[in-house]
Amino acid sequence: MTTIHPLKHDRFDYSPIVDRPVLRWPNGARVAVWVIPNIEHFLFDRPSTSITQVTTRFVPDVLNYSWRDYGVRVGIWRLMDVMTHYGVRGTVALNSDVCEHYPRIIEAGNKLSWEWMGHGTNNSILLAEKDEPEERALIGGILDTIARKTGKKPRGWLGPALTETHNTPDLLAELGVEYVCDWVNDDQPYPIRVKKGSLFSIPYSCEINDIPAILDGKQSAQAFGQMIKDQFDVLYEDGATTGRVMSICLHPFLIGHPFRSKYLGEALAHITSRQEVWVTTGSEIIDWYRRHSSANA
């Protein structure tokens, strides 16, 4: 049976940022900066994000699997140290399987007051081509597992590889999720139409993101650090007119290596040296936006 997909969505209207009401962040901040560590689990029997394609046809692909495994064994701890040094809390895109396999990471994140978002079961299974009952059960189970293991139900969601079905936003809102990061099309939050309840999109980046920049774009660690600084500088100037959101999207198996983490530290030093910046979390951005944005009134 052939699936018929709509030619357009009806989740939100076109809204040029130059025509919107002015958005102000707390204490006159020009930019709300949030940092998203993607903490993930990968299955041993299938390919996923890889540093080389040479061995991806083999099962098991020990080279790429163990390269990814560096993230939960070593990289996340270095990333936590760098972020804590600059007073930056993470909003973690969390595979629920991480709760089962790496509880030490959950313990450490809770001590740092990091926020936990839903991010699928693991990053070997994408959220696509599922019927509505199957997807509802899947998302519900992910949220319940994270709530049980971290002590708090996720308020945000990022699909594995930013994948969705046509039902995903409605199901997220139905199950109590308040914001989603899959739509990488803005510098400000905005409401998404759902069948019941409410849901907001929050800016996430597929460019200020170490996987597309370093693996796909072949940028050096130093160049990626400069990209973060340049993104911030331009958004800081834009924010003099109306508030912006900047996301920094990270994967511990990439940014957690020593030769890369030093440039992330330099970028965070650059950002936190400015006065009119709000370094925050996803939920805090959405809470402020919901209360204070006239566009959302």
GROMACS .gro file of C-alpha atoms in nm:
model
  297
    1MET     CA    1   0.000   0.000   0.000
    2THR     CA    2   0.141   0.337  -0.104
    3THR     CA    3   0.157   0.608   0.161
    4ILE     CA    4   0.031   0.947   0.041
    5HIS     CA    5   0.218   1.238   0.197
    6PRO     CA    6   0.077   1.592   0.202
    7LEU     CA    7   0.244   1.850  -0.023
    8LYS     CA    8   0.261   2.103   0.260
    9HIS     CA    9   0.231   2.110   0.637
   10ASP     CA   10  -0.007   2.319   0.848
   11ARG     CA   11   0.201   2.337   1.165
   12PHE     CA   12   0.278   2.711   1.146
   13ASP     CA   13   0.244   3.010   0.913
   14TYR     CA   14   0.526   3.189   0.739
   15SER     CA   15   0.655   3.461   0.973
   16PRO     CA   16   0.943   3.688   0.862
   17ILE     CA   17   1.146   3.781   1.169
   18VAL     CA   18   1.158   4.150   1.064
   19ASP     CA   19   0.777   4.176   1.100
   20ARG     CA   20   0.744   4.022   1.449
   21PRO     CA   21   0.698   4.207   1.777
   22VAL     CA   22   1.023   4.276   1.961
   23LEU     CA   23   1.135   3.990   2.182
   24ARG     CA   24   1.327   4.070   2.501
   25TRP     CA   25   1.516   3.823   2.719
   26PRO     CA   26   1.577   3.854   3.097
   27ASN     CA   27   1.789   4.150   3.212
   28GLY     CA   28   1.806   4.288   2.861
   29ALA     CA   29   2.005   3.995   2.721
   30ARG     CA   30   2.043   4.005   2.345
   31VAL     CA   31   2.099   3.631   2.300
   32ALA     CA   32   1.972   3.327   2.486
   33VAL     CA   33   2.242   3.060   2.451
   34TRP     CA   34   2.168   2.698   2.522
   35VAL     CA   35   2.409   2.405   2.487
   36ILE     CA   36   2.276   2.063   2.388
   37PRO     CA   37   2.496   1.759   2.456
   38ASN     CA   38   2.354   1.462   2.265
   39ILE     CA   39   2.412   1.164   2.495
   40GLU     CA   40   2.334   0.851   2.300
   41HIS     CA   41   2.345   0.472   2.295
   42PHE     CA   42   2.417   0.274   1.979
   43LEU     CA   43   2.335  -0.086   1.898
   44PHE     CA   44   2.628  -0.315   1.823
   45ASP     CA   45   2.468  -0.490   1.526
   46ARG     CA   46   2.410  -0.202   1.285
   47PRO     CA   47   2.580   0.106   1.137
   48SER     CA   48   2.536   0.459   1.264
   49THR     CA   49   2.738   0.782   1.275
   50SER     CA   50   3.086   0.687   1.157
   51ILE     CA   51   3.429   0.845   1.134
   52THR     CA   52   3.523   0.625   0.838
   53GLN     CA   53   3.320   0.432   0.581
   54VAL     CA   54   3.589   0.166   0.534
   55THR     CA   55   3.441  -0.078   0.787
   56THR     CA   56   3.069   0.013   0.785
   57ARG     CA   57   2.984  -0.292   0.569
   58PHE     CA   58   3.110  -0.525   0.841
   59VAL     CA   59   2.914  -0.660   1.138
   60PRO     CA   60   3.031  -0.593   1.396
   61ASP     CA   61   3.189  -0.263   1.290
   62VAL     CA   62   3.426  -0.249   1.585
   63LEU     CA   63   3.615   0.057   1.464
   64ASN     CA   64   3.315   0.291   1.441
   65TYR     CA   65   3.124   0.139   1.731
   66SER     CA   66   3.416   0.182   1.970
   67TRP     CA   67   3.482   0.534   1.835
   68ARG     CA   68   3.124   0.627   1.932
   69ASP     CA   69   3.163   0.447   2.265
   70TYR     CA   70   3.440   0.692   2.360
   71GLY     CA   71   3.167   0.949   2.414
   72VAL     CA   72   3.004   0.780   2.713
   73ARG     CA   73   3.328   0.643   2.857
   74VAL     CA   74   3.547   0.954   2.835
   75GLY     CA   75   3.411   1.235   2.620
   76ILE     CA   76   3.107   1.325   2.829
   77TRP     CA   77   3.321   1.369   3.141
   78ARG     CA   78   3.557   1.608   2.962
   79LEU     CA   79   3.256   1.796   2.820
   80MET     CA   80   3.103   1.826   3.166
   81ASP     CA   81   3.429   1.969   3.299
   82VAL     CA   82   3.457   2.228   3.021
   83MET     CA   83   3.096   2.341   3.050
   84THR     CA   84   3.105   2.355   3.430
   85HIS     CA   85   3.422   2.567   3.418
   86TYR     CA   86   3.228   2.835   3.230
   87GLY     CA   87   2.906   2.802   3.429
   88VAL     CA   88   2.713   2.642   3.142
   89ARG     CA   89   2.439   2.389   3.216
   90GLY     CA   90   2.347   2.136   2.951
   91THR     CA   91   2.007   2.057   2.807
   92VAL     CA   92   2.073   1.695   2.717
   93ALA     CA   93   1.915   1.524   2.418
   94LEU     CA   94   1.895   1.186   2.591
   95ASN     CA   95   1.837   0.841   2.448
   96SER     CA   96   1.632   0.653   2.705
   97ASP     CA   97   1.869   0.355   2.667
   98VAL     CA   98   2.140   0.571   2.825
   99CYS     CA   99   1.946   0.554   3.151
  100GLU     CA  100   1.974   0.176   3.148
  101HIS     CA  101   2.331   0.136   3.027
  102TYR     CA  102   2.513   0.440   3.174
  103PRO     CA  103   2.341   0.542   3.500
  104ARG     CA  104   2.663   0.710   3.617
  105ILE     CA  105   2.607   0.977   3.351
  106ILE     CA  106   2.254   1.043   3.479
  107GLU     CA  107   2.385   1.075   3.834
  108ALA     CA  108   2.649   1.328   3.728
  109GLY     CA  109   2.407   1.528   3.513
  110ASN     CA  110   2.159   1.558   3.797
  111LYS     CA  111   2.433   1.688   4.027
  112LEU     CA  112   2.507   1.957   3.767
  113SER     CA  113   2.135   2.048   3.738
  114TRP     CA  114   2.135   1.962   3.370
  115GLU     CA  115   1.802   1.930   3.191
  116TRP     CA  116   1.698   1.608   3.016
  117MET     CA  117   1.512   1.607   2.683
  118GLY     CA  118   1.371   1.301   2.511
  119HIS     CA  119   1.581   1.184   2.214
  120GLY     CA  120   1.442   0.846   2.116
  121THR     CA  121   1.525   0.504   2.254
  122ASN     CA  122   1.873   0.497   2.099
  123ASN     CA  123   2.040   0.650   1.795
  124SER     CA  124   2.034   0.332   1.590
  125ILE     CA  125   1.652   0.344   1.556
  126LEU     CA  126   1.502   0.652   1.388
  127LEU     CA  127   1.154   0.794   1.443
  128ALA     CA  128   1.012   0.741   1.097
  129GLU     CA  129   0.763   0.522   0.911
  130LYS     CA  130   0.575   0.424   1.227
  131ASP     CA  131   0.197   0.415   1.256
  132GLU     CA  132   0.030   0.634   1.517
  133PRO     CA  133  -0.032   0.371   1.790
  134GLU     CA  134   0.324   0.240   1.758
  135GLU     CA  135   0.472   0.587   1.775
  136ARG     CA  136   0.254   0.689   2.071
  137ALA     CA  137   0.367   0.382   2.266
  138LEU     CA  138   0.730   0.441   2.170
  139ILE     CA  139   0.739   0.808   2.275
  140GLY     CA  140   0.542   0.736   2.591
  141GLY     CA  141   0.784   0.463   2.692
  142ILE     CA  142   1.085   0.687   2.629
  143LEU     CA  143   0.941   0.970   2.839
  144ASP     CA  144   0.844   0.733   3.120
  145THR     CA  145   1.189   0.572   3.131
  146ILE     CA  146   1.367   0.908   3.146
  147ALA     CA  147   1.127   1.035   3.413
  148ARG     CA  148   1.177   0.725   3.625
  149LYS     CA  149   1.556   0.721   3.594
  150THR     CA  150   1.630   1.096   3.617
  151GLY     CA  151   1.352   1.201   3.854
  152LYS     CA  152   1.190   1.445   3.613
  153LYS     CA  153   0.975   1.398   3.303
  154PRO     CA  154   1.127   1.560   2.992
  155ARG     CA  155   0.971   1.885   2.880
  156GLY     CA  156   1.157   1.891   2.548
  157TRP     CA  157   1.217   1.656   2.258
  158LEU     CA  158   1.470   1.607   1.977
  159GLY     CA  159   1.403   1.324   1.736
  160PRO     CA  160   1.693   1.086   1.666
  161ALA     CA  161   1.860   1.246   1.361
  162LEU     CA  162   1.576   1.503   1.384
  163THR     CA  163   1.330   1.251   1.237
  164GLU     CA  164   0.952   1.278   1.270
  165THR     CA  165   0.635   1.130   1.126
  166HIS     CA  166   0.337   1.345   1.033
  167ASN     CA  167   0.189   1.257   1.375
  168THR     CA  168   0.490   1.337   1.592
  169PRO     CA  169   0.406   1.696   1.702
  170ASP     CA  170   0.049   1.596   1.796
  171LEU     CA  171   0.171   1.296   1.994
  172LEU     CA  172   0.441   1.496   2.173
  173ALA     CA  173   0.185   1.754   2.288
  174GLU     CA  174  -0.061   1.482   2.385
  175LEU     CA  175   0.205   1.317   2.601
  176GLY     CA  176   0.300   1.639   2.779
  177VAL     CA  177   0.608   1.752   2.586
  178GLU     CA  178   0.624   2.132   2.569
  179TYR     CA  179   0.891   2.205   2.309
  180VAL     CA  180   1.055   2.033   2.013
  181CYS     CA  181   1.390   2.097   1.840
  182ASP     CA  182   1.346   1.920   1.507
  183TRP     CA  183   1.256   2.227   1.297
  184VAL     CA  184   1.584   2.411   1.236
  185ASN     CA  185   1.430   2.715   1.067
  186ASP     CA  186   1.447   3.012   1.305
  187ASP     CA  187   1.639   3.225   1.554
  188GLN     CA  188   1.340   3.253   1.790
  189PRO     CA  189   1.088   3.012   1.939
  190TYR     CA  190   0.741   2.990   1.786
  191PRO     CA  191   0.417   2.797   1.846
  192ILE     CA  192   0.343   2.479   1.650
  193ARG     CA  193  -0.017   2.386   1.575
  194VAL     CA  194  -0.119   2.059   1.736
  195LYS     CA  195  -0.450   1.878   1.771
  196LYS     CA  196  -0.462   1.915   2.149
  197GLY     CA  197  -0.263   2.120   2.399
  198SER     CA  198   0.034   2.331   2.294
  199LEU     CA  199   0.382   2.282   2.156
  200PHE     CA  200   0.666   2.523   2.078
  201SER     CA  201   0.958   2.498   1.842
  202ILE     CA  202   1.289   2.611   1.988
  203PRO     CA  203   1.594   2.698   1.774
  204TYR     CA  204   1.832   2.408   1.722
  205SER     CA  205   2.113   2.402   1.467
  206CYS     CA  206   2.228   2.153   1.207
  207GLU     CA  207   2.526   2.383   1.137
  208ILE     CA  208   2.656   2.491   1.480
  209ASN     CA  209   2.663   2.119   1.540
  210ASP     CA  210   2.979   1.912   1.555
  211ILE     CA  211   2.857   1.624   1.337
  212PRO     CA  212   2.764   1.826   1.024
  213ALA     CA  213   3.054   2.067   1.076
  214ILE     CA  214   3.334   1.821   1.151
  215LEU     CA  215   3.227   1.492   0.990
  216ASP     CA  216   3.028   1.620   0.691
  217GLY     CA  217   3.187   1.963   0.641
  218LYS     CA  218   3.540   1.845   0.725
  219GLN     CA  219   3.597   2.149   0.948
  220SER     CA  220   3.889   2.138   1.190
  221ALA     CA  221   3.833   2.161   1.564
  222GLN     CA  222   3.972   2.515   1.555
  223ALA     CA  223   3.742   2.612   1.269
  224PHE     CA  224   3.439   2.474   1.454
  225GLY     CA  225   3.533   2.679   1.760
  226GLN     CA  226   3.555   2.987   1.538
  227MET     CA  227   3.215   2.906   1.386
  228ILE     CA  228   3.064   2.913   1.736
  229LYS     CA  229   3.225   3.251   1.809
  230ASP     CA  230   3.118   3.400   1.474
  231GLN     CA  231   2.761   3.274   1.514
  232PHE     CA  232   2.744   3.431   1.858
  233ASP     CA  233   2.894   3.764   1.747
  234VAL     CA  234   2.641   3.813   1.466
  235LEU     CA  235   2.345   3.705   1.679
  236TYR     CA  236   2.468   3.939   1.954
  237GLU     CA  237   2.454   4.232   1.711
  238ASP     CA  238   2.114   4.118   1.577
  239GLY     CA  239   1.991   4.091   1.935
  240ALA     CA  240   2.023   4.463   1.988
  241THR     CA  241   1.702   4.492   1.784
  242THR     CA  242   1.515   4.180   1.897
  243GLY     CA  243   1.619   3.880   2.105
  244ARG     CA  244   1.771   3.574   1.942
  245VAL     CA  245   1.841   3.215   2.045
  246MET     CA  246   2.172   3.041   1.981
  247SER     CA  247   2.210   2.666   2.015
  248ILE     CA  248   2.540   2.480   2.039
  249CYS     CA  249   2.480   2.115   1.951
  250LEU     CA  250   2.745   1.867   2.064
  251HIS     CA  251   2.824   1.497   2.067
  252PRO     CA  252   3.070   1.371   2.330
  253PHE     CA  253   3.227   1.117   2.094
  254LEU     CA  254   3.336   1.414   1.878
  255ILE     CA  255   3.376   1.729   2.087
  256GLY     CA  256   3.491   1.526   2.389
  257HIS     CA  257   3.831   1.449   2.236
  258PRO     CA  258   4.109   1.661   2.390
  259PHE     CA  259   4.215   1.837   2.071
  260ARG     CA  260   3.857   1.950   2.007
  261SER     CA  261   3.743   2.031   2.359
  262LYS     CA  262   4.005   2.306   2.400
  263TYR     CA  263   3.841   2.504   2.118
  264LEU     CA  264   3.495   2.457   2.268
  265GLY     CA  265   3.638   2.601   2.590
  266GLU     CA  266   3.770   2.903   2.403
  267ALA     CA  267   3.429   2.957   2.240
  268LEU     CA  268   3.246   2.935   2.575
  269ALA     CA  269   3.496   3.180   2.726
  270HIS     CA  270   3.420   3.419   2.441
  271ILE     CA  271   3.044   3.391   2.492
  272THR     CA  272   3.043   3.416   2.872
  273SER     CA  273   3.271   3.721   2.867
  274ARG     CA  274   2.984   3.934   2.730
  275GLN     CA  275   2.732   4.104   2.955
  276GLU     CA  276   2.407   4.098   2.757
  277VAL     CA  277   2.387   3.721   2.717
  278TRP     CA  278   2.162   3.468   2.890
  279VAL     CA  279   2.324   3.123   2.916
  280THR     CA  280   2.031   2.901   2.997
  281THR     CA  281   1.835   2.581   2.925
  282GLY     CA  282   1.560   2.484   2.685
  283SER     CA  283   1.281   2.491   2.943
  284GLU     CA  284   1.386   2.830   3.075
  285ILE     CA  285   1.378   2.974   2.723
  286ILE     CA  286   1.030   2.837   2.657
  287ASP     CA  287   0.898   2.947   2.997
  288TRP     CA  288   1.016   3.303   2.936
  289TYR     CA  289   0.890   3.307   2.579
  290ARG     CA  290   0.548   3.179   2.683
  291ARG     CA  291   0.511   3.445   2.953
  292HIS     CA  292   0.660   3.746   2.777
  293SER     CA  293   0.627   3.715   2.400
  294SER     CA  294   0.351   3.932   2.257
  295ALA     CA  295   0.371   3.718   1.944
  296ASN     CA  296   0.247   3.430   2.159
  297ALA     CA  297  -0.028   3.631   2.327
   0.00000   0.00000   0.00000
